[in-house]
Amino acid sequence: MKILVTGGAGYIGSHTTLLLLNAGYDVIVFDNFSNASAESIRQVEALTDKKTILIEGDIRSRKDLEEVFSNHKIDAVIHFAGLKAVGESVEQPLRYYENNVCGTVQLCEVMAEHGCRQIVFSSSATVYGDPHTTPIKEDFPLSATNPYGRSKLFVEEILKDLYISDAEWKVILLRYFNPVGAHESGRIGEDPSGIPNNLMPFIAQTAVGKREKLSIFGNDYDTHDGTGVRDYIHVVDLAEGHLKALEKLPDIKGVLTVNLGTGQGYSVLDMVKAFEKASGKKVPYVFAPRRNGDIAKCYADPAYAKKVLGWEAKRGIEEMCEDTWRWQSQNPNGYTY
Ligand code: NAD
Ligand code: UDP
């Protein structure tokens, strides 16, 4: 089977590509490298001793997409390509809508023209907004508080409309919780450009000495220690969820929406302590005011993923921290060495 992986050179895409290659799929990685380096795919190929077809292209370019679909008979698409920085999306909403929403529309148009109607889409737990309770189930009300989140909600709706218009479409919407960790080899991992927005890369860069201290945004939340609670999920578990989704795609009717989380919530302080233990390094921190738009608690009810995909997360907080540390300490400057 031939799978097109848009955004395949990125953090989650590269880990998924590695697993796809190991499982025997033919993989076309399609990425504009706006937030990735081709080095990730070179590492994946070395680790698997298999080749991808690596294409530099943009999902907003019909020409780029036409070329791929004309040259290859693609069975299904895993669609990771997108911009993902919440703060940036508030400053540049049109850029986010153009890339994430218009890009996906182009992709779906070209897919349909070429008779490919199977897609797995990277959605996010952000579509639940501020949930009224936890754990979060797939049928909870949806809302978004920023353009990034809204771009995910819009694409979910667009894909549902596609199925209404043409029952041949098979769509799996995967709502990720908080991906962290890296492949156990330490050769691929998360390589954020500039100052990391997310907690785990910030902790890792502090432990390795690239940042002076972590600012913990808020210590007065209604949680066990006052700091925000999230459902951190190992990126390899997440990647395995995509393989399960791919196997399930041909059997589904319409649109399947699935949370990918562990069901376990950890606070910022829990993560700091676990990381210090895994790395043997101190992570200096200060308490800072709450970050705008943050919520107290967010963690998944993962029961539906187990029921429909036969998938559940296997890797715990120790492995998440150990693997992040291996990647960070072996590649302090990410892929630019
Ligand atoms: P990433 O930035 O590492 O990967 C996204 C990839 O898409 C990058 O390689 C980038 O170069 C590429 N890309 C962006 N715009 C493109 C375009 N127009 N054409 C072609 N390629 C393009 O991010 P990630 O963490 O691997 O996230 C993958 C997907 O999962 C994204 O859609 C993201 O919104 C979603 N997601 C991520 C998280 C997270 O915390 N990492 C959580 C929920 C959902
Ligand atoms: N966080 C923090 N300091 C940072 C980055 C994040 O205290 O430098 C906290 C944030 O307030 C939230 C948790 O860590 O409670 C996870 O934040 P992240 O941005 O990684 O993911 P989110 O769930 O917000 O998408």
CSV table of C-alpha atoms and ligand atoms in Angstrom, one decimal:
chain,number,residue,atom,x,y,z
A,1,MET,CA,0.0,0.0,0.0
A,2,LYS,CA,1.2,3.5,-0.9
A,3,ILE,CA,0.6,6.2,1.7
A,4,LEU,CA,1.1,9.9,1.3
A,5,VAL,CA,2.3,11.5,4.5
A,6,THR,CA,1.9,15.3,4.3
A,7,GLY,CA,4.1,17.0,6.9
A,8,GLY,CA,6.0,13.8,7.1
A,9,ALA,CA,9.3,15.4,7.9
A,10,GLY,CA,7.9,17.0,11.1
A,11,TYR,CA,7.9,15.8,14.6
A,12,ILE,CA,4.9,13.4,14.6
A,13,GLY,CA,5.2,12.7,10.9
A,14,SER,CA,8.8,11.5,11.0
A,15,HIS,CA,8.0,9.0,13.8
A,16,THR,CA,4.9,7.8,12.0
A,17,THR,CA,6.9,7.4,8.8
A,18,LEU,CA,9.5,5.3,10.6
A,19,LEU,CA,6.7,2.9,11.8
A,20,LEU,CA,5.0,2.8,8.4
A,21,LEU,CA,8.3,1.8,6.7
A,22,ASN,CA,8.9,-0.9,9.3
A,23,ALA,CA,5.4,-2.2,8.8
A,24,GLY,CA,6.1,-2.5,5.0
A,25,TYR,CA,4.1,0.4,3.6
A,26,ASP,CA,5.4,2.4,0.7
A,27,VAL,CA,5.7,6.0,2.0
A,28,ILE,CA,5.7,9.3,0.1
A,29,VAL,CA,6.8,12.1,2.4
A,30,PHE,CA,5.5,15.5,1.2
A,31,ASP,CA,6.7,18.5,3.1
A,32,ASN,CA,7.5,22.1,2.4
A,33,PHE,CA,10.1,22.1,5.2
A,34,SER,CA,8.6,25.3,6.7
A,35,ASN,CA,9.1,23.7,10.1
A,36,ALA,CA,11.3,20.6,9.5
A,37,SER,CA,14.5,19.4,8.1
A,38,ALA,CA,15.1,16.7,5.5
A,39,GLU,CA,17.6,15.3,8.0
A,40,SER,CA,14.7,13.8,10.0
A,41,ILE,CA,13.9,11.6,7.0
A,42,ARG,CA,17.5,10.7,6.3
A,43,GLN,CA,17.6,9.5,10.0
A,44,VAL,CA,14.4,7.5,9.5
A,45,GLU,CA,15.8,5.8,6.4
A,46,ALA,CA,19.0,5.0,8.2
A,47,LEU,CA,17.1,3.6,11.2
A,48,THR,CA,14.8,1.4,9.1
A,49,ASP,CA,17.2,0.7,6.2
A,50,LYS,CA,14.3,1.5,3.9
A,51,LYS,CA,13.7,4.4,1.5
A,52,THR,CA,10.9,6.9,1.3
A,53,ILE,CA,10.0,9.0,-1.7
A,54,LEU,CA,10.7,12.4,-0.3
A,55,ILE,CA,9.0,15.3,-2.1
A,56,GLU,CA,9.5,19.0,-1.3
A,57,GLY,CA,6.0,20.4,-2.0
A,58,ASP,CA,3.3,22.6,-0.5
A,59,ILE,CA,-0.3,21.5,0.1
A,60,ARG,CA,-1.4,25.0,-1.0
A,61,SER,CA,0.1,24.3,-4.4
A,62,ARG,CA,-2.3,22.4,-6.8
A,63,LYS,CA,0.6,21.9,-9.1
A,64,ASP,CA,2.7,20.2,-6.4
A,65,LEU,CA,-0.1,18.0,-5.4
A,66,GLU,CA,-1.1,17.1,-9.0
A,67,GLU,CA,2.4,16.0,-9.7
A,68,VAL,CA,2.4,13.6,-6.8
A,69,PHE,CA,-1.0,12.1,-7.5
A,70,SER,CA,-0.4,11.8,-11.2
A,71,ASN,CA,2.9,10.0,-10.7
A,72,HIS,CA,1.7,7.7,-7.9
A,73,LYS,CA,-1.3,5.5,-7.2
A,74,ILE,CA,-1.9,6.6,-3.6
A,75,ASP,CA,-4.2,4.5,-1.4
A,76,ALA,CA,-4.5,6.8,1.6
A,77,VAL,CA,-3.3,10.1,3.0
A,78,ILE,CA,-2.1,10.8,6.5
A,79,HIS,CA,-2.4,14.5,6.8
A,80,PHE,CA,0.0,16.1,9.3
A,81,ALA,CA,1.0,19.2,7.3
A,82,GLY,CA,0.0,22.4,9.2
A,83,LEU,CA,1.2,25.3,11.2
A,84,LYS,CA,0.7,24.7,15.0
A,85,ALA,CA,1.8,27.7,17.1
A,86,VAL,CA,-1.2,29.0,19.0
A,87,GLY,CA,0.3,32.5,19.8
A,88,GLU,CA,1.5,33.0,16.2
A,89,SER,CA,-2.0,32.0,15.0
A,90,VAL,CA,-3.5,34.9,17.0
A,91,GLU,CA,-1.0,37.3,15.3
A,92,GLN,CA,-1.3,35.9,11.8
A,93,PRO,CA,-4.8,34.3,11.5
A,94,LEU,CA,-5.0,34.5,7.7
A,95,ARG,CA,-1.7,32.7,7.4
A,96,TYR,CA,-3.0,29.9,9.6
A,97,TYR,CA,-6.3,29.7,7.8
A,98,GLU,CA,-4.6,29.8,4.4
A,99,ASN,CA,-2.1,27.1,5.3
A,100,ASN,CA,-4.2,24.7,7.4
A,101,VAL,CA,-7.7,25.2,6.0
A,102,CYS,CA,-7.1,26.2,2.3
A,103,GLY,CA,-4.2,23.8,2.1
A,104,THR,CA,-6.5,20.9,3.2
A,105,VAL,CA,-9.2,22.0,0.7
A,106,GLN,CA,-6.6,21.8,-2.1
A,107,LEU,CA,-5.4,18.4,-0.9
A,108,CYS,CA,-8.9,17.0,-0.8
A,109,GLU,CA,-9.8,18.3,-4.2
A,110,VAL,CA,-6.8,16.7,-5.8
A,111,MET,CA,-7.4,13.5,-3.8
A,112,ALA,CA,-11.0,13.3,-5.1
A,113,GLU,CA,-9.9,14.0,-8.7
A,114,HIS,CA,-7.5,11.0,-8.5
A,115,GLY,CA,-10.0,8.7,-6.8
A,116,CYS,CA,-8.2,8.7,-3.4
A,117,ARG,CA,-10.8,9.2,-0.7
A,118,GLN,CA,-9.2,7.9,2.5
A,119,ILE,CA,-7.7,10.3,4.9
A,120,VAL,CA,-6.4,10.3,8.5
A,121,PHE,CA,-6.3,13.9,9.8
A,122,SER,CA,-4.3,15.4,12.7
A,123,SER,CA,-6.8,17.1,14.9
A,124,SER,CA,-6.2,18.2,18.5
A,125,ALA,CA,-7.7,18.2,21.9
A,126,THR,CA,-7.7,22.0,21.6
A,127,VAL,CA,-11.1,21.5,19.8
A,128,TYR,CA,-12.7,20.8,23.2
A,129,GLY,CA,-11.9,24.3,24.4
A,130,ASP,CA,-12.4,24.5,28.2
A,131,PRO,CA,-14.1,21.2,28.9
A,132,HIS,CA,-16.8,21.2,31.5
A,133,THR,CA,-15.3,18.0,33.1
A,134,THR,CA,-12.5,15.5,32.6
A,135,PRO,CA,-11.8,12.9,31.3
A,136,ILE,CA,-12.8,14.2,27.9
A,137,LYS,CA,-14.9,12.0,25.6
A,138,GLU,CA,-15.2,12.4,21.8
A,139,ASP,CA,-18.8,13.6,22.1
A,140,PHE,CA,-18.0,16.6,24.3
A,141,PRO,CA,-19.0,20.1,23.0
A,142,LEU,CA,-16.5,21.7,20.7
A,143,SER,CA,-15.2,25.2,20.7
A,144,ALA,CA,-12.0,27.0,20.0
A,145,THR,CA,-10.3,30.0,21.5
A,146,ASN,CA,-7.8,30.9,18.9
A,147,PRO,CA,-7.3,30.7,15.1
A,148,TYR,CA,-5.1,27.5,15.3
A,149,GLY,CA,-7.9,25.7,17.2
A,150,ARG,CA,-10.5,27.1,14.8
A,151,SER,CA,-8.5,25.9,11.8
A,152,LYS,CA,-8.7,22.3,13.3
A,153,LEU,CA,-12.4,22.6,13.9
A,154,PHE,CA,-13.0,24.0,10.4
A,155,VAL,CA,-11.1,21.1,8.8
A,156,GLU,CA,-13.0,18.6,10.9
A,157,GLU,CA,-16.3,20.1,9.6
A,158,ILE,CA,-15.0,20.2,6.0
A,159,LEU,CA,-14.1,16.6,6.1
A,160,LYS,CA,-17.5,15.7,7.5
A,161,ASP,CA,-19.2,17.7,4.7
A,162,LEU,CA,-17.1,15.8,2.2
A,163,TYR,CA,-18.6,12.5,3.4
A,164,ILE,CA,-22.1,13.9,3.3
A,165,SER,CA,-21.5,14.9,-0.4
A,166,ASP,CA,-19.9,11.6,-1.3
A,167,ALA,CA,-20.3,8.5,0.8
A,168,GLU,CA,-17.1,7.0,-0.7
A,169,TRP,CA,-15.0,9.2,1.6
A,170,LYS,CA,-13.5,7.5,4.7
A,171,VAL,CA,-12.1,9.9,7.3
A,172,ILE,CA,-10.5,9.4,10.6
A,173,LEU,CA,-10.1,12.5,12.8
A,174,LEU,CA,-7.5,11.8,15.4
A,175,ARG,CA,-7.6,14.3,18.3
A,176,TYR,CA,-4.1,14.3,19.9
A,177,PHE,CA,-3.5,15.3,23.5
A,178,ASN,CA,0.1,16.4,24.3
A,179,PRO,CA,2.7,14.6,22.2
A,180,VAL,CA,6.1,14.3,23.9
A,181,GLY,CA,9.1,12.0,23.8
A,182,ALA,CA,11.2,10.8,20.9
A,183,HIS,CA,12.3,7.6,19.2
A,184,GLU,CA,14.3,5.4,21.6
A,185,SER,CA,17.4,5.7,19.3
A,186,GLY,CA,17.7,9.4,20.1
A,187,ARG,CA,18.1,10.1,16.4
A,188,ILE,CA,14.8,11.7,15.7
A,189,GLY,CA,12.8,14.0,17.9
A,190,GLU,CA,11.1,17.4,18.4
A,191,ASP,CA,13.1,20.2,17.0
A,192,PRO,CA,11.2,23.5,17.6
A,193,SER,CA,12.6,26.6,16.0
A,194,GLY,CA,13.3,29.5,18.4
A,195,ILE,CA,12.1,29.6,22.0
A,196,PRO,CA,9.8,26.5,22.5
A,197,ASN,CA,6.2,27.3,23.3
A,198,ASN,CA,5.5,23.8,24.6
A,199,LEU,CA,6.4,22.6,28.1
A,200,MET,CA,8.5,19.5,27.3
A,201,PRO,CA,11.0,21.0,24.8
A,202,PHE,CA,11.3,24.0,27.2
A,203,ILE,CA,12.1,21.6,30.1
A,204,ALA,CA,14.6,19.6,27.9
A,205,GLN,CA,16.4,22.8,26.7
A,206,THR,CA,16.6,24.0,30.3
A,207,ALA,CA,18.1,20.7,31.5
A,208,VAL,CA,20.7,20.8,28.7
A,209,GLY,CA,21.7,24.4,29.6
A,210,LYS,CA,20.3,26.2,26.6
A,211,ARG,CA,17.7,28.0,28.7
A,212,GLU,CA,18.3,29.5,32.1
A,213,LYS,CA,15.0,28.5,33.8
A,214,LEU,CA,11.4,27.4,33.1
A,215,SER,CA,8.5,29.7,33.8
A,216,ILE,CA,5.6,27.8,35.2
A,217,PHE,CA,2.5,29.5,34.0
A,218,GLY,CA,0.2,29.6,37.0
A,219,ASN,CA,0.3,27.8,40.4
A,220,ASP,CA,-3.2,28.6,41.5
A,221,TYR,CA,-5.2,26.2,39.3
A,222,ASP,CA,-7.7,23.8,40.8
A,223,THR,CA,-5.3,20.8,40.5
A,224,HIS,CA,-3.4,18.6,42.9
A,225,ASP,CA,-0.5,21.0,43.1
A,226,GLY,CA,-1.9,24.2,41.5
A,227,THR,CA,-0.1,23.8,38.2
A,228,GLY,CA,-1.8,22.9,34.9
A,229,VAL,CA,-2.6,19.2,34.2
A,230,ARG,CA,-2.3,17.7,30.7
A,231,ASP,CA,-2.4,14.3,29.1
A,232,TYR,CA,1.2,13.8,27.8
A,233,ILE,CA,1.4,11.0,25.2
A,234,HIS,CA,4.6,9.4,23.9
A,235,VAL,CA,5.1,10.2,20.2
A,236,VAL,CA,5.8,6.6,19.3
A,237,ASP,CA,2.4,5.6,20.9
A,238,LEU,CA,0.8,8.3,18.9
A,239,ALA,CA,2.5,7.1,15.7
A,240,GLU,CA,1.2,3.6,16.5
A,241,GLY,CA,-2.3,5.0,16.7
A,242,HIS,CA,-1.9,6.2,13.1
A,243,LEU,CA,-1.0,2.7,11.9
A,244,LYS,CA,-4.1,1.4,13.7
A,245,ALA,CA,-6.2,4.1,12.1
A,246,LEU,CA,-4.8,3.3,8.7
A,247,GLU,CA,-5.7,-0.4,9.1
A,248,LYS,CA,-9.2,0.6,10.2
A,249,LEU,CA,-9.9,3.1,7.4
A,250,PRO,CA,-11.1,0.7,4.7
A,251,ASP,CA,-13.7,-0.8,7.1
A,252,ILE,CA,-15.3,2.4,8.4
A,253,LYS,CA,-18.4,4.2,7.0
A,254,GLY,CA,-18.0,7.9,7.0
A,255,VAL,CA,-16.1,9.8,9.7
A,256,LEU,CA,-14.6,8.3,12.8
A,257,THR,CA,-13.4,10.7,15.5
A,258,VAL,CA,-11.0,9.3,18.1
A,259,ASN,CA,-9.0,10.8,21.0
A,260,LEU,CA,-5.4,9.7,21.2
A,261,GLY,CA,-4.3,10.2,24.8
A,262,THR,CA,-3.3,8.1,27.8
A,263,GLY,CA,-6.1,9.0,30.1
A,264,GLN,CA,-3.6,10.0,32.7
A,265,GLY,CA,-3.1,13.7,33.7
A,266,TYR,CA,0.2,15.1,35.0
A,267,SER,CA,0.9,18.6,36.3
A,268,VAL,CA,3.7,20.8,35.2
A,269,LEU,CA,5.5,20.1,38.5
A,270,ASP,CA,5.0,16.3,38.0
A,271,MET,CA,6.7,16.7,34.6
A,272,VAL,CA,9.6,18.7,36.0
A,273,LYS,CA,10.3,16.2,38.7
A,274,ALA,CA,10.1,13.2,36.3
A,275,PHE,CA,12.4,14.9,33.9
A,276,GLU,CA,15.0,15.7,36.6
A,277,LYS,CA,14.9,12.1,37.6
A,278,ALA,CA,15.3,10.8,34.1
A,279,SER,CA,18.1,13.2,33.1
A,280,GLY,CA,19.9,13.6,36.4
A,281,LYS,CA,19.9,17.4,35.8
A,282,LYS,CA,18.2,20.2,37.7
A,283,VAL,CA,15.5,22.1,36.0
A,284,PRO,CA,15.4,25.5,37.6
A,285,TYR,CA,11.9,27.1,37.5
A,286,VAL,CA,10.0,30.1,38.7
A,287,PHE,CA,6.3,30.6,39.0
A,288,ALA,CA,4.8,33.1,36.5
A,289,PRO,CA,1.3,34.4,35.9
A,290,ARG,CA,-1.2,32.1,34.1
A,291,ARG,CA,-0.8,32.0,30.3
A,292,ASN,CA,-3.7,33.5,28.4
A,293,GLY,CA,-6.2,30.9,27.1
A,294,ASP,CA,-4.7,28.0,29.3
A,295,ILE,CA,-7.1,25.7,31.1
A,296,ALA,CA,-6.6,23.9,34.4
A,297,LYS,CA,-7.0,20.3,33.3
A,298,CYS,CA,-7.2,18.4,30.0
A,299,TYR,CA,-6.9,14.7,29.7
A,300,ALA,CA,-8.6,12.1,27.5
A,301,ASP,CA,-11.0,9.3,28.0
A,302,PRO,CA,-9.1,6.8,25.8
A,303,ALA,CA,-11.7,4.1,25.9
A,304,TYR,CA,-13.1,4.7,22.5
A,305,ALA,CA,-9.6,4.4,20.9
A,306,LYS,CA,-9.2,1.0,22.5
A,307,LYS,CA,-12.7,-0.1,21.4
A,308,VAL,CA,-12.6,1.0,17.7
A,309,LEU,CA,-8.9,1.0,16.9
A,310,GLY,CA,-7.7,-1.6,19.4
A,311,TRP,CA,-5.1,0.9,20.4
A,312,GLU,CA,-3.9,2.2,23.8
A,313,ALA,CA,-0.8,4.1,24.9
A,314,LYS,CA,1.9,1.8,26.4
A,315,ARG,CA,4.7,4.2,27.3
A,316,GLY,CA,4.7,6.0,30.7
A,317,ILE,CA,6.1,9.2,32.0
A,318,GLU,CA,9.5,7.8,32.7
A,319,GLU,CA,9.9,6.6,29.1
A,320,MET,CA,8.6,9.9,27.8
A,321,CYS,CA,11.2,11.8,29.8
A,322,GLU,CA,14.1,9.4,29.2
A,323,ASP,CA,13.5,9.4,25.4
A,324,THR,CA,13.2,13.2,25.3
A,325,TRP,CA,16.4,13.5,27.2
A,326,ARG,CA,18.3,11.1,25.0
A,327,TRP,CA,17.3,13.1,21.9
A,328,GLN,CA,18.0,16.5,23.5
A,329,SER,CA,21.4,15.5,25.0
A,330,GLN,CA,22.6,13.8,21.8
A,331,ASN,CA,21.3,16.6,19.6
A,332,PRO,CA,21.4,19.8,21.7
A,333,ASN,CA,20.9,21.9,18.5
A,334,GLY,CA,18.3,19.6,17.0
A,335,TYR,CA,18.9,18.6,13.3
A,336,THR,CA,21.4,21.4,12.7
A,337,TYR,CA,24.7,19.8,13.4
B,1,NAD,P1,5.5,19.9,12.9
B,1,NAD,O1,5.6,21.3,12.7
B,1,NAD,O2,6.8,19.2,13.4
B,1,NAD,O3,5.1,19.1,11.6
B,1,NAD,C1,4.2,19.7,10.6
B,1,NAD,C2,4.9,19.5,9.3
B,1,NAD,O4,4.1,20.1,8.3
B,1,NAD,C3,6.3,20.3,9.2
B,1,NAD,O5,7.2,19.3,8.8
B,1,NAD,C4,6.1,21.4,8.2
B,1,NAD,O6,7.2,21.7,7.5
B,1,NAD,C5,5.0,20.8,7.4
B,1,NAD,N1,4.1,21.8,6.7
B,1,NAD,C6,3.5,22.9,7.3
B,1,NAD,N2,2.8,23.5,6.3
B,1,NAD,C7,2.9,22.8,5.2
B,1,NAD,C8,2.4,23.0,3.8
B,1,NAD,N3,1.7,24.1,3.5
B,1,NAD,N4,2.8,22.1,2.9
B,1,NAD,C9,3.6,21.1,3.2
B,1,NAD,N5,4.1,20.9,4.4
B,1,NAD,C10,3.7,21.7,5.4
B,1,NAD,O7,4.3,19.6,13.9
B,1,NAD,P2,3.9,18.2,14.6
B,1,NAD,O8,4.0,18.4,16.0
B,1,NAD,O9,4.5,17.0,14.0
B,1,NAD,O10,2.3,18.2,14.2
B,1,NAD,C11,1.8,17.5,13.1
B,1,NAD,C12,0.3,17.8,13.0
B,1,NAD,O11,-0.3,17.4,14.3
B,1,NAD,C13,0.0,19.3,12.8
B,1,NAD,O12,-1.2,19.4,12.0
B,1,NAD,C14,-0.4,19.8,14.2
B,1,NAD,O13,-1.3,20.8,14.2
B,1,NAD,C15,-1.1,18.5,14.8
B,1,NAD,N6,-1.0,18.5,16.3
B,1,NAD,C16,0.2,18.6,16.9
B,1,NAD,C17,0.2,18.6,18.3
B,1,NAD,C18,1.5,18.8,19.0
B,1,NAD,O14,1.5,19.2,20.2
B,1,NAD,N7,2.7,18.6,18.4
B,1,NAD,C19,-1.0,18.5,19.0
B,1,NAD,C20,-2.2,18.3,18.3
B,1,NAD,C21,-2.2,18.3,16.9
B,2,UDP,N1,3.7,25.5,30.5
B,2,UDP,C1,4.5,26.2,31.4
B,2,UDP,N2,5.6,26.8,30.9
B,2,UDP,C2,6.0,26.7,29.6
B,2,UDP,C3,5.2,26.0,28.7
B,2,UDP,C4,4.0,25.4,29.2
B,2,UDP,O1,4.1,26.2,32.6
B,2,UDP,O2,7.0,27.3,29.3
B,2,UDP,C5,2.5,24.8,30.9
B,2,UDP,C6,1.2,25.3,30.3
B,2,UDP,O3,0.7,26.4,31.1
B,2,UDP,C7,0.3,24.0,30.4
B,2,UDP,C8,1.3,22.9,30.2
B,2,UDP,O4,2.6,23.4,30.6
B,2,UDP,O5,-0.3,23.9,31.7
B,2,UDP,C9,1.3,22.3,28.8
B,2,UDP,O6,1.5,23.4,27.9
B,2,UDP,P1,1.9,23.2,26.4
B,2,UDP,O7,2.1,24.5,25.7
B,2,UDP,O8,3.0,22.2,26.2
B,2,UDP,O9,0.6,22.4,25.8
B,2,UDP,P2,-0.9,22.9,25.7
B,2,UDP,O10,-1.7,21.9,26.5
B,2,UDP,O11,-1.0,24.3,26.2
B,2,UDP,O12,-1.2,22.8,24.2
